[in-house]
PDB file of C-alpha atoms in Angstrom:
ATOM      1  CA  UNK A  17     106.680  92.228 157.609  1.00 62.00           C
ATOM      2  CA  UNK A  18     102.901  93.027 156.948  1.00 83.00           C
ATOM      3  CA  UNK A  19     101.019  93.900 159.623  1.00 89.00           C
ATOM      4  CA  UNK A  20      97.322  93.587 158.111  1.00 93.00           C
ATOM      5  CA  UNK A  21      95.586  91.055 155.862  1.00 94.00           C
ATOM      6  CA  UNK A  22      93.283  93.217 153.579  1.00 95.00           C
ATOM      7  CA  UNK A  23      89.924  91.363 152.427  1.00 96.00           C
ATOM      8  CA  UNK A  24      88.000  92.652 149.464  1.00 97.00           C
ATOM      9  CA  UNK A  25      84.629  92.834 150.390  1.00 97.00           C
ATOM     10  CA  UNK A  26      81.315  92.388 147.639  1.00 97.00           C
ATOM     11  CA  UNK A  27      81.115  96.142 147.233  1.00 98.00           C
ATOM     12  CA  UNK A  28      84.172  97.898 145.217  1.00 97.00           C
ATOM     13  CA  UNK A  29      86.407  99.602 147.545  1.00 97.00           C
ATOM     14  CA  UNK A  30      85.571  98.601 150.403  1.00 98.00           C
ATOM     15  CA  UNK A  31      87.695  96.352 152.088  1.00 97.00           C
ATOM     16  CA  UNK A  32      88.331  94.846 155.543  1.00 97.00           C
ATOM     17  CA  UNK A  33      91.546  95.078 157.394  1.00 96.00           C
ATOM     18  CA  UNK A  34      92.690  92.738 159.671  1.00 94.00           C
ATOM     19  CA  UNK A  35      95.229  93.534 162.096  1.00 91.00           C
ATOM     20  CA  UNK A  36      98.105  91.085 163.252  1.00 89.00           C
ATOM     21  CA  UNK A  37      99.167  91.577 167.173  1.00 86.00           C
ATOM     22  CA  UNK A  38     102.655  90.931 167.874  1.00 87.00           C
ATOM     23  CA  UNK A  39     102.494  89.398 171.920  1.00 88.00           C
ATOM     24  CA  UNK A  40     104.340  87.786 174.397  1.00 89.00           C
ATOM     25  CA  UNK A  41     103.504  87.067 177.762  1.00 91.00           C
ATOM     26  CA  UNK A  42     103.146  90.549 178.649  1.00 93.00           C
ATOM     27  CA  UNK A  43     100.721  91.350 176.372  1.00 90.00           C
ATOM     28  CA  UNK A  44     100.843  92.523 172.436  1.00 87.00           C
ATOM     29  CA  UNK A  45     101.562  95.594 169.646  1.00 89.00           C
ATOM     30  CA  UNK A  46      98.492  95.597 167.061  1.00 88.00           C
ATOM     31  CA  UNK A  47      99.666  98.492 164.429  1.00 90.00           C
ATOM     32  CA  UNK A  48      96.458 100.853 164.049  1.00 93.00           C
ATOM     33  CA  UNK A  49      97.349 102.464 161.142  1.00 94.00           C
ATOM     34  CA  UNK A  50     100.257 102.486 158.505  1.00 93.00           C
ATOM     35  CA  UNK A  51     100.271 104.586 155.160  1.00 93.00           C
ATOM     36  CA  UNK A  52     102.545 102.461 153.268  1.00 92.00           C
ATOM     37  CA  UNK A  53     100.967  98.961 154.290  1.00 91.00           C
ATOM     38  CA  UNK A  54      97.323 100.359 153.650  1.00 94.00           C
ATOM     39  CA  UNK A  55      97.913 102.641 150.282  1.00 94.00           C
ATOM     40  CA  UNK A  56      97.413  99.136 148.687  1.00 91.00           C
ATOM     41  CA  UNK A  57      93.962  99.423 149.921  1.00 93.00           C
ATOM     42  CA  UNK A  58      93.123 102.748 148.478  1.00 94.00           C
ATOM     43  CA  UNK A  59      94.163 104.642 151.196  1.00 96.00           C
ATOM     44  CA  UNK A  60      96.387 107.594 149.823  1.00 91.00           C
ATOM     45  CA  UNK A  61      95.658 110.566 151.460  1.00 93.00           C
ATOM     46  CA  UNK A  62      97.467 111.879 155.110  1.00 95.00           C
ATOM     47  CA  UNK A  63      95.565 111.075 158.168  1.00 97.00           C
ATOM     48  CA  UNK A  64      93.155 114.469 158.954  1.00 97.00           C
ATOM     49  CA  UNK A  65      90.886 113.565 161.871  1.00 97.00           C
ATOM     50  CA  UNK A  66      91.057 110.683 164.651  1.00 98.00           C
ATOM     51  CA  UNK A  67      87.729 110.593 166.115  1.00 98.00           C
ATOM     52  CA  UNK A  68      86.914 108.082 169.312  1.00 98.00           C
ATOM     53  CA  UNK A  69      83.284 107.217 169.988  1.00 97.00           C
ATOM     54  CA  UNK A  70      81.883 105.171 173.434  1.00 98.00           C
ATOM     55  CA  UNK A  71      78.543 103.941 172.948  1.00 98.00           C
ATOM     56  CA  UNK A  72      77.220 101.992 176.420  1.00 98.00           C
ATOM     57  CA  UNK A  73      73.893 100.230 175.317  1.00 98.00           C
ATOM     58  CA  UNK A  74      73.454  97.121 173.117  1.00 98.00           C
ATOM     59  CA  UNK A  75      71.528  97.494 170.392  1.00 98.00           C
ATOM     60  CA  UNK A  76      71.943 101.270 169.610  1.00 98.00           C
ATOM     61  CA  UNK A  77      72.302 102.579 166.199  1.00 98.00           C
ATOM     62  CA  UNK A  78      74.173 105.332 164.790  1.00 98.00           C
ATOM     63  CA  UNK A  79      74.192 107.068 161.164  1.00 95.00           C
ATOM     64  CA  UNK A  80      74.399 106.562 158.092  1.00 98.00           C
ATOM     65  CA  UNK A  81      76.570 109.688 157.557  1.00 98.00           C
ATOM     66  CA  UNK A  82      78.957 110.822 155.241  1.00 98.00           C
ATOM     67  CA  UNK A  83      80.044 114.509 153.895  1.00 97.00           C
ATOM     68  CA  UNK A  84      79.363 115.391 150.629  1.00 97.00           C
ATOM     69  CA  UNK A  85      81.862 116.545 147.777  1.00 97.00           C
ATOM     70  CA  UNK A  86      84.195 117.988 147.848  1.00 96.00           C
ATOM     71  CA  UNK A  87      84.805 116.972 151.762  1.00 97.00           C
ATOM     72  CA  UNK A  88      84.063 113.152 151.046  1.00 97.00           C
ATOM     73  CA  UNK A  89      85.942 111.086 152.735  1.00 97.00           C
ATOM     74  CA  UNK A  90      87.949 107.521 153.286  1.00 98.00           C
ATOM     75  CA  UNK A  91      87.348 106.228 156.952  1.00 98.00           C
ATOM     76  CA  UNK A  92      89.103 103.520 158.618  1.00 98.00           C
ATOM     77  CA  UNK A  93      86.969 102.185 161.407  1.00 98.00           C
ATOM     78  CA  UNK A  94      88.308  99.803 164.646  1.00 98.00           C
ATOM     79  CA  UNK A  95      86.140  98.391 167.710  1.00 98.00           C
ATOM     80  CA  UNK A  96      88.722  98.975 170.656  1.00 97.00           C
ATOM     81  CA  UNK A  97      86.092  97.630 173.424  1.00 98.00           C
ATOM     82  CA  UNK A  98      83.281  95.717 172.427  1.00 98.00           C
ATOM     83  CA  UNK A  99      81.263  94.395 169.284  1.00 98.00           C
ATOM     84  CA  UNK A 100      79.389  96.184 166.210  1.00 98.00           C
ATOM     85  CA  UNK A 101      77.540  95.276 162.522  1.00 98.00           C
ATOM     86  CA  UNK A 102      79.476  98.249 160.870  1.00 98.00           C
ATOM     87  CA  UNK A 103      77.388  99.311 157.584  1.00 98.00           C
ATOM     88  CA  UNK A 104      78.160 100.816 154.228  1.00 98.00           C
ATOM     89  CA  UNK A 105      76.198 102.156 151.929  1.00 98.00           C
ATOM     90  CA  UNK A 106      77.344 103.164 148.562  1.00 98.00           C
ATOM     91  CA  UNK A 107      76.099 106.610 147.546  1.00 98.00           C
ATOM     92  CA  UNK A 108      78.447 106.614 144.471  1.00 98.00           C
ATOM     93  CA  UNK A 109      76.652 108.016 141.164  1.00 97.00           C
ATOM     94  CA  UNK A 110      76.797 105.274 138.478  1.00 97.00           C
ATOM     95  CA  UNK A 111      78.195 102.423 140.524  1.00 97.00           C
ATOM     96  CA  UNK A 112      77.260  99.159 139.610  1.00 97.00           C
ATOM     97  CA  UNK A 113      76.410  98.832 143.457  1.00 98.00           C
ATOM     98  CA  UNK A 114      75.048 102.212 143.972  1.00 98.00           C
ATOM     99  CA  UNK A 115      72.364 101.750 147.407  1.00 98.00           C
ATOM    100  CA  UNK A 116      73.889  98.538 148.388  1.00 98.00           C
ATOM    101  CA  UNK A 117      75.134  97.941 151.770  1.00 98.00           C
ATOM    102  CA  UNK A 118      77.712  95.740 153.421  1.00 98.00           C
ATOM    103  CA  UNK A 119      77.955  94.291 157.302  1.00 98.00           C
ATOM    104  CA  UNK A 120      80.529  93.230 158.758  1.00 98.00           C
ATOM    105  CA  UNK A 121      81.222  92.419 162.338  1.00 98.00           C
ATOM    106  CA  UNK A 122      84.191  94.293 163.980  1.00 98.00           C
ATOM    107  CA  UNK A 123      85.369  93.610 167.789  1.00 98.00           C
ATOM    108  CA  UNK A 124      88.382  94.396 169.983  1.00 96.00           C
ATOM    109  CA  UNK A 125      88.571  90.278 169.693  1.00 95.00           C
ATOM    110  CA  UNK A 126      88.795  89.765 165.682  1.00 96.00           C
ATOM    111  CA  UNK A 127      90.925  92.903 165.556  1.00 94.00           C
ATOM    112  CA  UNK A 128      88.925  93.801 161.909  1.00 97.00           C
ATOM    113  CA  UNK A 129      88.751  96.978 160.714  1.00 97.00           C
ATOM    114  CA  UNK A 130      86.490  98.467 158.000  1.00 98.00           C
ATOM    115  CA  UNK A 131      87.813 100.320 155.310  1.00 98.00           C
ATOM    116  CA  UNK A 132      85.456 102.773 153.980  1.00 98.00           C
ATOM    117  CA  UNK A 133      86.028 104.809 150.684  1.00 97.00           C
ATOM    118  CA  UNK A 134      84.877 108.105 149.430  1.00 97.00           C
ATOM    119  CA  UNK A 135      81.346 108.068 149.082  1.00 98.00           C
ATOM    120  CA  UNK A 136      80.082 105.881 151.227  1.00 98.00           C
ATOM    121  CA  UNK A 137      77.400 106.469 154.221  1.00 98.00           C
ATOM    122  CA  UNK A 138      78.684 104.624 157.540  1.00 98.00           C
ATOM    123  CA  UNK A 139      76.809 103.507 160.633  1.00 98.00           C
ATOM    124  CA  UNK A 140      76.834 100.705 162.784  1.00 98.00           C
ATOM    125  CA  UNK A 141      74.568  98.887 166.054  1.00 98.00           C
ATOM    126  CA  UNK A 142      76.232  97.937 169.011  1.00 98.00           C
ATOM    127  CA  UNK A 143      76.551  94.104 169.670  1.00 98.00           C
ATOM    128  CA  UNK A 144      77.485  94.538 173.151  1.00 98.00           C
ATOM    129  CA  UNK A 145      77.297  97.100 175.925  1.00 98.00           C
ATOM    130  CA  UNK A 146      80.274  99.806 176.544  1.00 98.00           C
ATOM    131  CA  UNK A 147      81.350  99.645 172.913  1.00 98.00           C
ATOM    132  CA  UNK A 148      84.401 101.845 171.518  1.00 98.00           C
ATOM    133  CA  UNK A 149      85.054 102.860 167.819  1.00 98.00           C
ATOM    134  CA  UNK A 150      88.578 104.559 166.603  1.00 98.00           C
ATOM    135  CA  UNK A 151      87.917 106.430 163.221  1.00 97.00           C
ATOM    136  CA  UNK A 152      90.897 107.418 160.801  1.00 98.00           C
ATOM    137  CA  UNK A 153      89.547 110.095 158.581  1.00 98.00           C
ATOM    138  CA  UNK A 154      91.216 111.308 155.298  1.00 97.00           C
ATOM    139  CA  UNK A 155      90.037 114.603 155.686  1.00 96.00           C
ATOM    140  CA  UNK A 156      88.517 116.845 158.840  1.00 96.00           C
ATOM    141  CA  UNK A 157      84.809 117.173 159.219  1.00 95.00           C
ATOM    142  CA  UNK A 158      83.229 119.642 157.849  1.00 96.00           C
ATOM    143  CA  UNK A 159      79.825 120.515 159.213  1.00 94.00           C
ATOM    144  CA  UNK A 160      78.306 122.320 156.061  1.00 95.00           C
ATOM    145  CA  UNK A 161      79.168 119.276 154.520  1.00 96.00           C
ATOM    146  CA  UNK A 162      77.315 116.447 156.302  1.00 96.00           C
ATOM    147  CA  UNK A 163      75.216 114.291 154.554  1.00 97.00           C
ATOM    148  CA  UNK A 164      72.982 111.465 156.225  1.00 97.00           C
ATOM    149  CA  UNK A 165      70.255 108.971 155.506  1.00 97.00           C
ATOM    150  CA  UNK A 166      67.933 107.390 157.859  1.00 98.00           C
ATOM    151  CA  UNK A 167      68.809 103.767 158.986  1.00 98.00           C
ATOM    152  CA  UNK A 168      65.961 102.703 158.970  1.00 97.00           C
ATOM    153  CA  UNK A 169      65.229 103.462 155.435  1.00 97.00           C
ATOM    154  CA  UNK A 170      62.871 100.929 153.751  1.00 96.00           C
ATOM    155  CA  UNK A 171      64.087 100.935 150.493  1.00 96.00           C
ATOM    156  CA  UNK A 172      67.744 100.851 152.251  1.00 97.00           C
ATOM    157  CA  UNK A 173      66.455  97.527 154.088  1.00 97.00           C
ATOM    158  CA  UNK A 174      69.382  97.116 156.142  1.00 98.00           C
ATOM    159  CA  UNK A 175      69.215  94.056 158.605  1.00 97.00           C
ATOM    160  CA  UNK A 176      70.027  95.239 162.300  1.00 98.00           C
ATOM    161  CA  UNK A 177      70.274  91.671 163.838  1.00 98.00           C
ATOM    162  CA  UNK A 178      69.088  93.262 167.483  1.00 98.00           C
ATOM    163  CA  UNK A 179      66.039  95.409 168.657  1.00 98.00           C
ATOM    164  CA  UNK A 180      67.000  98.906 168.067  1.00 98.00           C
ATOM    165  CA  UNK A 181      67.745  99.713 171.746  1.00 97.00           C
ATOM    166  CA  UNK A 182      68.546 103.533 171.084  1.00 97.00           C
ATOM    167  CA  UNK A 183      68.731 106.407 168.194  1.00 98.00           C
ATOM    168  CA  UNK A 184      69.369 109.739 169.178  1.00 97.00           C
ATOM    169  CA  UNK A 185      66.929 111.955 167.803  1.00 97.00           C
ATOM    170  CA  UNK A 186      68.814 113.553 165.059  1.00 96.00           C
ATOM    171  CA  UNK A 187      69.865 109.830 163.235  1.00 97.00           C
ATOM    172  CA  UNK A 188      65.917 109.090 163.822  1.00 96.00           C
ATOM    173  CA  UNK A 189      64.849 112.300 161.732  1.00 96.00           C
ATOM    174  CA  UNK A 190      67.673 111.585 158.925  1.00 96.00           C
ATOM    175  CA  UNK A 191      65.588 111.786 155.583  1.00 93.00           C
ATOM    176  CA  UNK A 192      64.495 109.086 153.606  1.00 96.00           C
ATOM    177  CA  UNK A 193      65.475 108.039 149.899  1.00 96.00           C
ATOM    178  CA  UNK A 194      63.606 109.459 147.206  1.00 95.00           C
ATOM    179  CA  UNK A 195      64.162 109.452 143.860  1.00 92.00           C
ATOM    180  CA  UNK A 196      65.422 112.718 143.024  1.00 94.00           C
ATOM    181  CA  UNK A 197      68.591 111.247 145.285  1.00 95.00           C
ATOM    182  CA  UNK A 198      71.118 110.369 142.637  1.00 95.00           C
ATOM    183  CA  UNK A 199      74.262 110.099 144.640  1.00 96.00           C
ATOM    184  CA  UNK A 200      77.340 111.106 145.038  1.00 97.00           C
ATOM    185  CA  UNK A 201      79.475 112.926 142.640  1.00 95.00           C
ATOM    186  CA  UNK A 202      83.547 112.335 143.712  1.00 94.00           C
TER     187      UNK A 202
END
């Protein structure tokens, strides 16, 4: 029996995974993560990393990170409490959708996931207050690795649908594009 419906989403390899709960009166099982079920989504490496984030204020932004080559990596993103606009960016070199970005709304209610490849930037606003994200990372974080642009990037033109509430300091200062900025290399 599957446990996830996988939706292919406008940019390639990146994909949207929703989870099925199994309930009864008591309550439900929603399977977070399974290597088998989601290696037909591109996922193929081991889990490294499980990161949890708590945001509290509606309306606050966060990233758009990613780690450069060789430590790129796949993410698999849940909202446990609350409600986000997750965002990708592809950073690929050479893909047809290289600097294009994709939304999608993920809540602890529509149980979606988003499944980010290799060489993508993530971030993502808060829809709600007291908001919780679960990341599955394919490999750990690497510091001298990190890689971020600025969300608020013009030429990026991402849509936040709310008044940016909140930014901490270092996401504000992430550079913007220029043209020397090729992308990524996997």
């Amino acid at each position: 029996m599957t446990r996830f419906t996988i939706h292919e989403l406008p940019l390639p390899g990146l994909k949207v995974v929703e989870r099925q709960n199994l309930g009864d009166p008591r309550g439900f099982l929603s399977r977070m993560f399974c290597a088998e079920e989601l290696a037909v989504a591109g996922w193929a490496s081991p889990i490294a990393q499980i990161n949890l984030t708590r945001t509290l204020r509606r309306g606050t932004v966060r990233g758009m990170h990613y780690q450069h080559p060789p430590h790129a990596e796949m993410k698999l993103v849940n909202c446990l409490r609350g409600a986000v606009l997750d965002v990708a960016i592809d950073l690929r070199s050479g893909s047809p959708t290289f600097l294009q970005w994709q939304a999608e709304e993920l809540s602890a209610e529509n149980r979606r996931s988003m499944l980010i490849p290799e060489g993508f930037a993530h971030g993502f606003q808060t829809l709600t207050d007291d908001c919780e994200l679960l990341y599955f990372h394919s490999v750990t974080h690497v510091p001298g690795s990190e890689g971020a642009l600025s969300a608020l990037d013009p030429r990026l033109n991402i849509c936040w649908p709310l008044e940016i509430t909140e930014m901490s300091e270092r996401d504000r200062l992430h550079p913007r594009l220029t043209d020397q900025f090729t992308g990524l290399i996997l």
